[in-house]
């Protein structure tokens, strides 16, 4: 469990259609990634935000990256609940996909996390997209980060977080319970990614500018292979009624009765593992069927 690895955090855009509905949401999600980076042991390697979902490449132990996922879901959901009409009903459920040891797959995923805006038709290249980190990688030391420019094209000097007023701090953090280091730089109301992202980790995945260029223009086949692998890991969401029937049948077969509530913790985990192996149910549905927290399911069931 202590082995560090790369993980791809994202949400299903079809399920989270209203993830971002205005520029203020982009700013909030952007800053909350920084808040999560400051308050977990996961390293953010790259990310981009789309109106339907985020894409984030993390590095760390599974537990650390899971903690990042859970915290981001909680903080952004609270932000949305506080700033939108009650009828909006945003439900943010992210998935945490292990990358594994396939270097080619890692390179596909890493570039995928920064090209979303361009791939989806926005007239912008990854290094000019303000709601992602494409501006950080394979750049010379003589460029001005895009976040230093305001909406009028004027350049502003970064300001340490500790030097901001209380109202400015609240507007950046969107949470009263967590903060960021005082020496972290902010600019134009944003937590600068340079505070918590080491570009050399991302660049080390490709090693050379030319290899990065090749993957930046990855063909559709590579993308389809990556999406297929993500779908396989995510699992199959059956109708709850059918999933309960399957769970009851399997519980009776394994333990002699149909009600998982009669099982102890280890037995419930054993049932969840067999449901995952035989029927490939999603982690969320496994949690519902065997009545264990999803965070526990994700750690002990693969």
PDB file of C-alpha atoms in Angstrom:
ATOM      1  CA  UNK A   1       0.000   0.000   0.000  1.00  0.00           C
ATOM      2  CA  UNK A   2       2.994   2.359   0.476  1.00  0.00           C
ATOM      3  CA  UNK A   3       4.223   2.103  -3.111  1.00  0.00           C
ATOM      4  CA  UNK A   4       4.029   5.396  -4.976  1.00  0.00           C
ATOM      5  CA  UNK A   5       2.594   5.431  -8.463  1.00  0.00           C
ATOM      6  CA  UNK A   6       0.756   7.607 -10.984  1.00  0.00           C
ATOM      7  CA  UNK A   7      -3.042   7.881 -10.874  1.00  0.00           C
ATOM      8  CA  UNK A   8      -5.501   9.548 -13.235  1.00  0.00           C
ATOM      9  CA  UNK A   9      -8.330  11.358 -11.466  1.00  0.00           C
ATOM     10  CA  UNK A  10     -11.330  12.329 -13.572  1.00  0.00           C
ATOM     11  CA  UNK A  11     -15.102  12.353 -13.632  1.00  0.00           C
ATOM     12  CA  UNK A  12     -17.573  11.032 -16.169  1.00  0.00           C
ATOM     13  CA  UNK A  13     -18.620  14.088 -18.152  1.00  0.00           C
ATOM     14  CA  UNK A  14     -21.973  12.517 -19.009  1.00  0.00           C
ATOM     15  CA  UNK A  15     -22.809  12.293 -15.288  1.00  0.00           C
ATOM     16  CA  UNK A  16     -21.431  15.688 -14.199  1.00  0.00           C
ATOM     17  CA  UNK A  17     -22.808  17.928 -16.926  1.00  0.00           C
ATOM     18  CA  UNK A  18     -22.973  20.991 -14.692  1.00  0.00           C
ATOM     19  CA  UNK A  19     -19.524  20.699 -13.101  1.00  0.00           C
ATOM     20  CA  UNK A  20     -18.641  24.214 -14.263  1.00  0.00           C
ATOM     21  CA  UNK A  21     -21.278  26.701 -15.390  1.00  0.00           C
ATOM     22  CA  UNK A  22     -19.434  30.037 -15.166  1.00  0.00           C
ATOM     23  CA  UNK A  23     -15.977  31.589 -14.944  1.00  0.00           C
ATOM     24  CA  UNK A  24     -16.222  31.751 -11.147  1.00  0.00           C
ATOM     25  CA  UNK A  25     -16.530  27.956 -11.116  1.00  0.00           C
ATOM     26  CA  UNK A  26     -13.335  27.599 -13.152  1.00  0.00           C
ATOM     27  CA  UNK A  27     -11.515  29.816 -10.668  1.00  0.00           C
ATOM     28  CA  UNK A  28     -12.887  27.912  -7.679  1.00  0.00           C
ATOM     29  CA  UNK A  29     -12.023  24.470  -9.074  1.00  0.00           C
ATOM     30  CA  UNK A  30      -8.569  25.718 -10.095  1.00  0.00           C
ATOM     31  CA  UNK A  31      -7.873  27.033  -6.593  1.00  0.00           C
ATOM     32  CA  UNK A  32      -9.330  24.015  -4.814  1.00  0.00           C
ATOM     33  CA  UNK A  33      -6.848  21.764  -6.604  1.00  0.00           C
ATOM     34  CA  UNK A  34      -4.150  23.856  -4.921  1.00  0.00           C
ATOM     35  CA  UNK A  35      -5.905  23.591  -1.558  1.00  0.00           C
ATOM     36  CA  UNK A  36      -6.082  19.804  -1.921  1.00  0.00           C
ATOM     37  CA  UNK A  37      -2.416  19.668  -2.927  1.00  0.00           C
ATOM     38  CA  UNK A  38      -1.475  21.612   0.204  1.00  0.00           C
ATOM     39  CA  UNK A  39      -3.528  19.390   2.507  1.00  0.00           C
ATOM     40  CA  UNK A  40      -2.763  15.887   1.231  1.00  0.00           C
ATOM     41  CA  UNK A  41       0.397  13.938   0.468  1.00  0.00           C
ATOM     42  CA  UNK A  42      -0.488  13.475  -3.213  1.00  0.00           C
ATOM     43  CA  UNK A  43       1.621  15.316  -5.790  1.00  0.00           C
ATOM     44  CA  UNK A  44      -0.242  17.036  -8.621  1.00  0.00           C
ATOM     45  CA  UNK A  45       1.649  16.428 -11.863  1.00  0.00           C
ATOM     46  CA  UNK A  46      -0.737  18.047 -14.350  1.00  0.00           C
ATOM     47  CA  UNK A  47      -4.411  18.939 -14.788  1.00  0.00           C
ATOM     48  CA  UNK A  48      -7.016  20.642 -16.905  1.00  0.00           C
ATOM     49  CA  UNK A  49     -10.585  21.672 -16.183  1.00  0.00           C
ATOM     50  CA  UNK A  50     -13.437  21.316 -18.631  1.00  0.00           C
ATOM     51  CA  UNK A  51     -17.000  22.474 -18.084  1.00  0.00           C
ATOM     52  CA  UNK A  52     -18.145  18.871 -17.660  1.00  0.00           C
ATOM     53  CA  UNK A  53     -15.276  17.316 -15.710  1.00  0.00           C
ATOM     54  CA  UNK A  54     -11.709  17.636 -14.398  1.00  0.00           C
ATOM     55  CA  UNK A  55      -8.643  15.633 -15.447  1.00  0.00           C
ATOM     56  CA  UNK A  56      -5.788  15.423 -12.936  1.00  0.00           C
ATOM     57  CA  UNK A  57      -2.598  13.338 -12.977  1.00  0.00           C
ATOM     58  CA  UNK A  58      -1.447  12.528  -9.445  1.00  0.00           C
ATOM     59  CA  UNK A  59       1.627  10.817  -8.039  1.00  0.00           C
ATOM     60  CA  UNK A  60       1.791   9.191  -4.619  1.00  0.00           C
ATOM     61  CA  UNK A  61       0.538   6.241  -2.658  1.00  0.00           C
ATOM     62  CA  UNK A  62      -2.969   5.013  -3.419  1.00  0.00           C
ATOM     63  CA  UNK A  63      -4.126   6.223  -0.002  1.00  0.00           C
ATOM     64  CA  UNK A  64      -2.715   9.721  -0.566  1.00  0.00           C
ATOM     65  CA  UNK A  65      -4.249  10.049  -4.022  1.00  0.00           C
ATOM     66  CA  UNK A  66      -7.576   8.710  -2.745  1.00  0.00           C
ATOM     67  CA  UNK A  67      -7.491  11.318   0.029  1.00  0.00           C
ATOM     68  CA  UNK A  68      -6.931  14.005  -2.624  1.00  0.00           C
ATOM     69  CA  UNK A  69      -9.899  12.726  -4.658  1.00  0.00           C
ATOM     70  CA  UNK A  70     -12.214  12.625  -1.663  1.00  0.00           C
ATOM     71  CA  UNK A  71     -11.182  16.083  -0.492  1.00  0.00           C
ATOM     72  CA  UNK A  72     -11.620  17.653  -3.929  1.00  0.00           C
ATOM     73  CA  UNK A  73     -15.080  16.090  -4.295  1.00  0.00           C
ATOM     74  CA  UNK A  74     -16.101  17.374  -0.865  1.00  0.00           C
ATOM     75  CA  UNK A  75     -14.735  20.900  -1.227  1.00  0.00           C
ATOM     76  CA  UNK A  76     -16.027  21.520  -4.733  1.00  0.00           C
ATOM     77  CA  UNK A  77     -19.454  20.038  -3.916  1.00  0.00           C
ATOM     78  CA  UNK A  78     -19.689  22.360  -0.902  1.00  0.00           C
ATOM     79  CA  UNK A  79     -18.667  25.315  -3.045  1.00  0.00           C
ATOM     80  CA  UNK A  80     -21.337  24.466  -5.635  1.00  0.00           C
ATOM     81  CA  UNK A  81     -24.006  24.015  -2.963  1.00  0.00           C
ATOM     82  CA  UNK A  82     -23.160  27.423  -1.493  1.00  0.00           C
ATOM     83  CA  UNK A  83     -23.132  29.333  -4.787  1.00  0.00           C
ATOM     84  CA  UNK A  84     -25.929  27.779  -6.851  1.00  0.00           C
ATOM     85  CA  UNK A  85     -29.674  27.432  -6.675  1.00  0.00           C
ATOM     86  CA  UNK A  86     -30.801  24.354  -4.763  1.00  0.00           C
ATOM     87  CA  UNK A  87     -32.331  22.897  -7.911  1.00  0.00           C
ATOM     88  CA  UNK A  88     -28.912  22.563  -9.531  1.00  0.00           C
ATOM     89  CA  UNK A  89     -28.113  19.362  -7.609  1.00  0.00           C
ATOM     90  CA  UNK A  90     -24.490  18.936  -8.670  1.00  0.00           C
ATOM     91  CA  UNK A  91     -23.268  15.435  -7.883  1.00  0.00           C
ATOM     92  CA  UNK A  92     -19.499  15.221  -8.317  1.00  0.00           C
ATOM     93  CA  UNK A  93     -18.249  11.638  -8.374  1.00  0.00           C
ATOM     94  CA  UNK A  94     -14.661  11.220  -9.523  1.00  0.00           C
ATOM     95  CA  UNK A  95     -12.791   8.048 -10.369  1.00  0.00           C
ATOM     96  CA  UNK A  96      -9.176   7.291  -9.506  1.00  0.00           C
ATOM     97  CA  UNK A  97      -7.552   5.150 -12.175  1.00  0.00           C
ATOM     98  CA  UNK A  98      -4.187   3.455 -11.515  1.00  0.00           C
ATOM     99  CA  UNK A  99      -1.753   3.938 -14.387  1.00  0.00           C
ATOM    100  CA  UNK A 100       0.364   0.835 -13.779  1.00  0.00           C
ATOM    101  CA  UNK A 101       3.815   0.186 -15.205  1.00  0.00           C
ATOM    102  CA  UNK A 102       3.010   0.693 -18.894  1.00  0.00           C
ATOM    103  CA  UNK A 103       5.116   3.741 -19.840  1.00  0.00           C
ATOM    104  CA  UNK A 104       3.309   4.242 -23.148  1.00  0.00           C
ATOM    105  CA  UNK A 105      -0.044   4.312 -21.342  1.00  0.00           C
ATOM    106  CA  UNK A 106       1.338   6.803 -18.798  1.00  0.00           C
ATOM    107  CA  UNK A 107       2.493   9.085 -21.606  1.00  0.00           C
ATOM    108  CA  UNK A 108      -0.934   8.923 -23.220  1.00  0.00           C
ATOM    109  CA  UNK A 109      -2.694   9.756 -19.955  1.00  0.00           C
ATOM    110  CA  UNK A 110      -0.317  12.568 -19.017  1.00  0.00           C
ATOM    111  CA  UNK A 111      -0.795  14.403 -22.304  1.00  0.00           C
ATOM    112  CA  UNK A 112      -4.544  13.695 -22.160  1.00  0.00           C
ATOM    113  CA  UNK A 113      -4.756  15.662 -18.902  1.00  0.00           C
ATOM    114  CA  UNK A 114      -3.568  18.883 -20.566  1.00  0.00           C
ATOM    115  CA  UNK A 115      -5.013  18.778 -24.107  1.00  0.00           C
ATOM    116  CA  UNK A 116      -8.707  18.569 -23.248  1.00  0.00           C
ATOM    117  CA  UNK A 117      -9.558  22.151 -24.202  1.00  0.00           C
ATOM    118  CA  UNK A 118      -7.841  21.864 -27.598  1.00  0.00           C
ATOM    119  CA  UNK A 119      -9.190  18.349 -28.233  1.00  0.00           C
ATOM    120  CA  UNK A 120     -12.747  19.488 -27.452  1.00  0.00           C
ATOM    121  CA  UNK A 121     -12.600  22.256 -30.025  1.00  0.00           C
ATOM    122  CA  UNK A 122     -11.701  25.349 -28.028  1.00  0.00           C
ATOM    123  CA  UNK A 123      -9.489  27.702 -30.107  1.00  0.00           C
ATOM    124  CA  UNK A 124      -6.555  27.480 -27.707  1.00  0.00           C
ATOM    125  CA  UNK A 125      -3.369  25.467 -27.365  1.00  0.00           C
ATOM    126  CA  UNK A 126      -2.611  23.686 -24.070  1.00  0.00           C
ATOM    127  CA  UNK A 127       0.132  26.178 -23.130  1.00  0.00           C
ATOM    128  CA  UNK A 128      -2.335  29.090 -23.486  1.00  0.00           C
ATOM    129  CA  UNK A 129      -5.257  27.480 -21.648  1.00  0.00           C
ATOM    130  CA  UNK A 130      -5.592  29.206 -18.254  1.00  0.00           C
ATOM    131  CA  UNK A 131      -7.560  26.415 -16.555  1.00  0.00           C
ATOM    132  CA  UNK A 132      -4.858  23.793 -16.962  1.00  0.00           C
ATOM    133  CA  UNK A 133      -1.151  23.380 -16.419  1.00  0.00           C
ATOM    134  CA  UNK A 134       0.039  23.024 -20.016  1.00  0.00           C
ATOM    135  CA  UNK A 135       1.908  26.328 -19.669  1.00  0.00           C
ATOM    136  CA  UNK A 136       4.384  24.754 -17.227  1.00  0.00           C
ATOM    137  CA  UNK A 137       6.074  22.062 -19.304  1.00  0.00           C
ATOM    138  CA  UNK A 138       8.979  22.098 -21.756  1.00  0.00           C
ATOM    139  CA  UNK A 139       9.195  25.881 -21.596  1.00  0.00           C
ATOM    140  CA  UNK A 140      12.269  28.082 -21.538  1.00  0.00           C
ATOM    141  CA  UNK A 141      13.029  30.070 -18.424  1.00  0.00           C
ATOM    142  CA  UNK A 142      12.153  33.284 -20.271  1.00  0.00           C
ATOM    143  CA  UNK A 143       8.368  33.273 -20.470  1.00  0.00           C
ATOM    144  CA  UNK A 144       5.656  34.889 -18.392  1.00  0.00           C
ATOM    145  CA  UNK A 145       3.103  32.388 -17.039  1.00  0.00           C
ATOM    146  CA  UNK A 146      -0.380  32.919 -18.429  1.00  0.00           C
ATOM    147  CA  UNK A 147      -1.862  33.393 -14.947  1.00  0.00           C
ATOM    148  CA  UNK A 148       0.096  36.629 -14.499  1.00  0.00           C
ATOM    149  CA  UNK A 149      -2.106  38.348 -17.110  1.00  0.00           C
ATOM    150  CA  UNK A 150      -5.473  39.828 -16.207  1.00  0.00           C
ATOM    151  CA  UNK A 151      -8.468  39.912 -18.546  1.00  0.00           C
ATOM    152  CA  UNK A 152      -7.154  43.116 -20.136  1.00  0.00           C
ATOM    153  CA  UNK A 153      -3.737  41.626 -20.898  1.00  0.00           C
ATOM    154  CA  UNK A 154      -1.953  43.544 -18.151  1.00  0.00           C
ATOM    155  CA  UNK A 155       0.795  41.740 -16.220  1.00  0.00           C
ATOM    156  CA  UNK A 156       0.539  41.563 -12.423  1.00  0.00           C
ATOM    157  CA  UNK A 157       3.188  40.663  -9.878  1.00  0.00           C
ATOM    158  CA  UNK A 158       2.484  37.550  -7.767  1.00  0.00           C
ATOM    159  CA  UNK A 159       1.644  38.161  -4.108  1.00  0.00           C
ATOM    160  CA  UNK A 160       2.382  35.742  -1.222  1.00  0.00           C
ATOM    161  CA  UNK A 161      -0.789  34.334   0.282  1.00  0.00           C
ATOM    162  CA  UNK A 162       0.154  35.651   3.728  1.00  0.00           C
ATOM    163  CA  UNK A 163       0.075  39.239   2.415  1.00  0.00           C
ATOM    164  CA  UNK A 164      -3.534  39.062   1.246  1.00  0.00           C
ATOM    165  CA  UNK A 165      -6.415  40.468   3.245  1.00  0.00           C
ATOM    166  CA  UNK A 166      -8.877  38.196   5.018  1.00  0.00           C
ATOM    167  CA  UNK A 167     -11.570  38.712   2.378  1.00  0.00           C
ATOM    168  CA  UNK A 168      -9.133  37.952  -0.450  1.00  0.00           C
ATOM    169  CA  UNK A 169      -8.013  34.781   1.308  1.00  0.00           C
ATOM    170  CA  UNK A 170     -11.585  33.557   1.753  1.00  0.00           C
ATOM    171  CA  UNK A 171     -12.341  34.278  -1.903  1.00  0.00           C
ATOM    172  CA  UNK A 172      -9.399  32.124  -2.956  1.00  0.00           C
ATOM    173  CA  UNK A 173      -9.777  29.212  -0.543  1.00  0.00           C
ATOM    174  CA  UNK A 174     -13.561  28.629  -0.614  1.00  0.00           C
ATOM    175  CA  UNK A 175     -13.206  26.818   2.712  1.00  0.00           C
ATOM    176  CA  UNK A 176     -12.841  27.965   6.316  1.00  0.00           C
ATOM    177  CA  UNK A 177     -11.325  24.752   7.635  1.00  0.00           C
ATOM    178  CA  UNK A 178      -8.234  24.502   5.409  1.00  0.00           C
ATOM    179  CA  UNK A 179      -5.527  26.839   4.183  1.00  0.00           C
ATOM    180  CA  UNK A 180      -2.312  26.900   2.144  1.00  0.00           C
ATOM    181  CA  UNK A 181       1.273  27.866   3.088  1.00  0.00           C
ATOM    182  CA  UNK A 182       1.759  31.580   3.609  1.00  0.00           C
ATOM    183  CA  UNK A 183       4.649  31.777   1.163  1.00  0.00           C
ATOM    184  CA  UNK A 184       2.624  30.313  -1.729  1.00  0.00           C
ATOM    185  CA  UNK A 185       2.233  32.852  -4.511  1.00  0.00           C
ATOM    186  CA  UNK A 186      -1.106  34.082  -5.813  1.00  0.00           C
ATOM    187  CA  UNK A 187      -1.909  36.250  -8.805  1.00  0.00           C
ATOM    188  CA  UNK A 188      -5.190  37.658 -10.077  1.00  0.00           C
ATOM    189  CA  UNK A 189      -7.049  35.707  -7.396  1.00  0.00           C
ATOM    190  CA  UNK A 190      -5.516  32.347  -8.346  1.00  0.00           C
ATOM    191  CA  UNK A 191      -3.241  29.981  -6.445  1.00  0.00           C
ATOM    192  CA  UNK A 192      -0.365  29.598  -8.877  1.00  0.00           C
ATOM    193  CA  UNK A 193       0.312  25.962  -9.853  1.00  0.00           C
ATOM    194  CA  UNK A 194       4.052  26.623  -9.649  1.00  0.00           C
ATOM    195  CA  UNK A 195       3.637  26.448  -5.846  1.00  0.00           C
ATOM    196  CA  UNK A 196       2.868  22.747  -5.829  1.00  0.00           C
ATOM    197  CA  UNK A 197       3.739  21.345  -9.271  1.00  0.00           C
ATOM    198  CA  UNK A 198       7.255  20.306 -10.219  1.00  0.00           C
ATOM    199  CA  UNK A 199       7.356  20.420 -14.057  1.00  0.00           C
ATOM    200  CA  UNK A 200      10.313  18.035 -14.090  1.00  0.00           C
ATOM    201  CA  UNK A 201       8.066  15.132 -13.014  1.00  0.00           C
ATOM    202  CA  UNK A 202       5.830  15.610 -16.052  1.00  0.00           C
ATOM    203  CA  UNK A 203       8.797  16.261 -18.349  1.00  0.00           C
ATOM    204  CA  UNK A 204      10.520  13.125 -17.057  1.00  0.00           C
ATOM    205  CA  UNK A 205       7.637  11.025 -18.357  1.00  0.00           C
ATOM    206  CA  UNK A 206       8.620  12.015 -21.914  1.00  0.00           C
ATOM    207  CA  UNK A 207      12.312  12.867 -21.368  1.00  0.00           C
ATOM    208  CA  UNK A 208      12.644  14.842 -24.618  1.00  0.00           C
ATOM    209  CA  UNK A 209      10.750  17.686 -26.254  1.00  0.00           C
ATOM    210  CA  UNK A 210      10.400  15.666 -29.430  1.00  0.00           C
ATOM    211  CA  UNK A 211       8.788  12.699 -27.702  1.00  0.00           C
ATOM    212  CA  UNK A 212       6.370  15.072 -25.961  1.00  0.00           C
ATOM    213  CA  UNK A 213       5.525  16.594 -29.351  1.00  0.00           C
ATOM    214  CA  UNK A 214       4.716  13.136 -30.727  1.00  0.00           C
ATOM    215  CA  UNK A 215       2.349  12.303 -27.864  1.00  0.00           C
ATOM    216  CA  UNK A 216       0.815  15.767 -27.965  1.00  0.00           C
ATOM    217  CA  UNK A 217      -0.542  14.849 -31.386  1.00  0.00           C
ATOM    218  CA  UNK A 218      -1.504  11.314 -30.386  1.00  0.00           C
ATOM    219  CA  UNK A 219      -3.801   9.578 -32.887  1.00  0.00           C
ATOM    220  CA  UNK A 220      -7.373   8.636 -32.042  1.00  0.00           C
ATOM    221  CA  UNK A 221      -6.424   4.965 -31.674  1.00  0.00           C
ATOM    222  CA  UNK A 222      -4.272   5.728 -28.626  1.00  0.00           C
ATOM    223  CA  UNK A 223      -7.069   7.735 -27.058  1.00  0.00           C
ATOM    224  CA  UNK A 224      -9.583   4.957 -27.665  1.00  0.00           C
ATOM    225  CA  UNK A 225      -7.268   2.397 -26.062  1.00  0.00           C
ATOM    226  CA  UNK A 226      -6.864   4.616 -23.017  1.00  0.00           C
ATOM    227  CA  UNK A 227     -10.610   5.217 -22.670  1.00  0.00           C
ATOM    228  CA  UNK A 228     -11.292   1.488 -23.018  1.00  0.00           C
ATOM    229  CA  UNK A 229      -8.859   0.721 -20.208  1.00  0.00           C
ATOM    230  CA  UNK A 230     -10.495   3.370 -18.022  1.00  0.00           C
ATOM    231  CA  UNK A 231     -13.933   1.910 -18.711  1.00  0.00           C
ATOM    232  CA  UNK A 232     -12.717  -1.573 -17.806  1.00  0.00           C
ATOM    233  CA  UNK A 233     -11.361  -0.361 -14.483  1.00  0.00           C
ATOM    234  CA  UNK A 234     -14.462   1.718 -13.707  1.00  0.00           C
ATOM    235  CA  UNK A 235     -16.666  -1.361 -13.885  1.00  0.00           C
ATOM    236  CA  UNK A 236     -20.269  -1.973 -14.880  1.00  0.00           C
ATOM    237  CA  UNK A 237     -23.157  -0.235 -13.108  1.00  0.00           C
ATOM    238  CA  UNK A 238     -26.133  -2.585 -13.106  1.00  0.00           C
ATOM    239  CA  UNK A 239     -29.616  -1.584 -12.056  1.00  0.00           C
ATOM    240  CA  UNK A 240     -29.650  -1.561  -8.256  1.00  0.00           C
ATOM    241  CA  UNK A 241     -32.401  -4.169  -8.096  1.00  0.00           C
ATOM    242  CA  UNK A 242     -30.425  -6.596 -10.243  1.00  0.00           C
ATOM    243  CA  UNK A 243     -27.213  -5.863  -8.336  1.00  0.00           C
ATOM    244  CA  UNK A 244     -28.975  -6.607  -5.023  1.00  0.00           C
ATOM    245  CA  UNK A 245     -30.268  -9.912  -6.377  1.00  0.00           C
ATOM    246  CA  UNK A 246     -26.777 -10.896  -7.522  1.00  0.00           C
ATOM    247  CA  UNK A 247     -25.310  -9.798  -4.194  1.00  0.00           C
ATOM    248  CA  UNK A 248     -27.910 -11.792  -2.241  1.00  0.00           C
ATOM    249  CA  UNK A 249     -27.374 -14.915  -4.346  1.00  0.00           C
ATOM    250  CA  UNK A 250     -23.601 -14.700  -3.952  1.00  0.00           C
ATOM    251  CA  UNK A 251     -23.860 -13.997  -0.223  1.00  0.00           C
ATOM    252  CA  UNK A 252     -26.000 -17.112   0.253  1.00  0.00           C
ATOM    253  CA  UNK A 253     -23.567 -19.165  -1.831  1.00  0.00           C
ATOM    254  CA  UNK A 254     -20.567 -17.979   0.187  1.00  0.00           C
ATOM    255  CA  UNK A 255     -22.027 -17.674   3.707  1.00  0.00           C
ATOM    256  CA  UNK A 256     -25.371 -19.504   3.761  1.00  0.00           C
ATOM    257  CA  UNK A 257     -27.718 -16.491   3.936  1.00  0.00           C
ATOM    258  CA  UNK A 258     -28.703 -13.609   1.666  1.00  0.00           C
ATOM    259  CA  UNK A 259     -28.391 -10.507   3.883  1.00  0.00           C
ATOM    260  CA  UNK A 260     -24.904  -8.871   3.783  1.00  0.00           C
ATOM    261  CA  UNK A 261     -25.780  -6.925   6.936  1.00  0.00           C
ATOM    262  CA  UNK A 262     -25.235 -10.107   8.933  1.00  0.00           C
ATOM    263  CA  UNK A 263     -21.601 -10.297   7.804  1.00  0.00           C
ATOM    264  CA  UNK A 264     -18.628  -8.927   9.707  1.00  0.00           C
ATOM    265  CA  UNK A 265     -16.197  -6.505   8.081  1.00  0.00           C
ATOM    266  CA  UNK A 266     -13.815  -9.085   6.648  1.00  0.00           C
ATOM    267  CA  UNK A 267     -16.681 -11.140   5.243  1.00  0.00           C
ATOM    268  CA  UNK A 268     -18.161  -8.060   3.589  1.00  0.00           C
ATOM    269  CA  UNK A 269     -14.797  -7.329   1.977  1.00  0.00           C
ATOM    270  CA  UNK A 270     -14.600 -10.929   0.754  1.00  0.00           C
ATOM    271  CA  UNK A 271     -18.078 -10.593  -0.740  1.00  0.00           C
ATOM    272  CA  UNK A 272     -17.121  -7.290  -2.390  1.00  0.00           C
ATOM    273  CA  UNK A 273     -13.987  -8.839  -3.900  1.00  0.00           C
ATOM    274  CA  UNK A 274     -15.978 -11.696  -5.396  1.00  0.00           C
ATOM    275  CA  UNK A 275     -18.632  -9.316  -6.754  1.00  0.00           C
ATOM    276  CA  UNK A 276     -15.886  -7.281  -8.367  1.00  0.00           C
ATOM    277  CA  UNK A 277     -14.127 -10.348  -9.795  1.00  0.00           C
ATOM    278  CA  UNK A 278     -17.228 -12.113 -11.098  1.00  0.00           C
ATOM    279  CA  UNK A 279     -19.484  -9.198 -12.098  1.00  0.00           C
ATOM    280  CA  UNK A 280     -17.107  -6.204 -12.278  1.00  0.00           C
ATOM    281  CA  UNK A 281     -19.473  -3.902 -10.384  1.00  0.00           C
ATOM    282  CA  UNK A 282     -18.350  -0.314  -9.842  1.00  0.00           C
ATOM    283  CA  UNK A 283     -16.766   0.632  -6.519  1.00  0.00           C
ATOM    284  CA  UNK A 284     -19.717   2.854  -5.727  1.00  0.00           C
ATOM    285  CA  UNK A 285     -22.170   0.020  -6.258  1.00  0.00           C
ATOM    286  CA  UNK A 286     -20.029  -2.410  -4.268  1.00  0.00           C
ATOM    287  CA  UNK A 287     -20.142   0.051  -1.381  1.00  0.00           C
ATOM    288  CA  UNK A 288     -23.927   0.196  -1.627  1.00  0.00           C
ATOM    289  CA  UNK A 289     -24.376  -3.580  -1.845  1.00  0.00           C
ATOM    290  CA  UNK A 290     -22.089  -4.693   1.001  1.00  0.00           C
ATOM    291  CA  UNK A 291     -22.641  -1.581   3.144  1.00  0.00           C
ATOM    292  CA  UNK A 292     -19.050  -0.479   3.580  1.00  0.00           C
ATOM    293  CA  UNK A 293     -17.589   2.996   2.939  1.00  0.00           C
ATOM    294  CA  UNK A 294     -16.447   3.432  -0.640  1.00  0.00           C
ATOM    295  CA  UNK A 295     -13.063   4.632   0.596  1.00  0.00           C
ATOM    296  CA  UNK A 296     -12.538   1.243   2.289  1.00  0.00           C
ATOM    297  CA  UNK A 297     -13.744  -0.630  -0.782  1.00  0.00           C
ATOM    298  CA  UNK A 298     -11.274   1.233  -3.025  1.00  0.00           C
ATOM    299  CA  UNK A 299      -8.339   0.443  -0.750  1.00  0.00           C
ATOM    300  CA  UNK A 300      -9.004  -3.260  -0.195  1.00  0.00           C
ATOM    301  CA  UNK A 301     -10.782  -4.305  -3.407  1.00  0.00           C
ATOM    302  CA  UNK A 302      -9.061  -4.089  -6.774  1.00  0.00           C
TER     303      UNK A 302
END
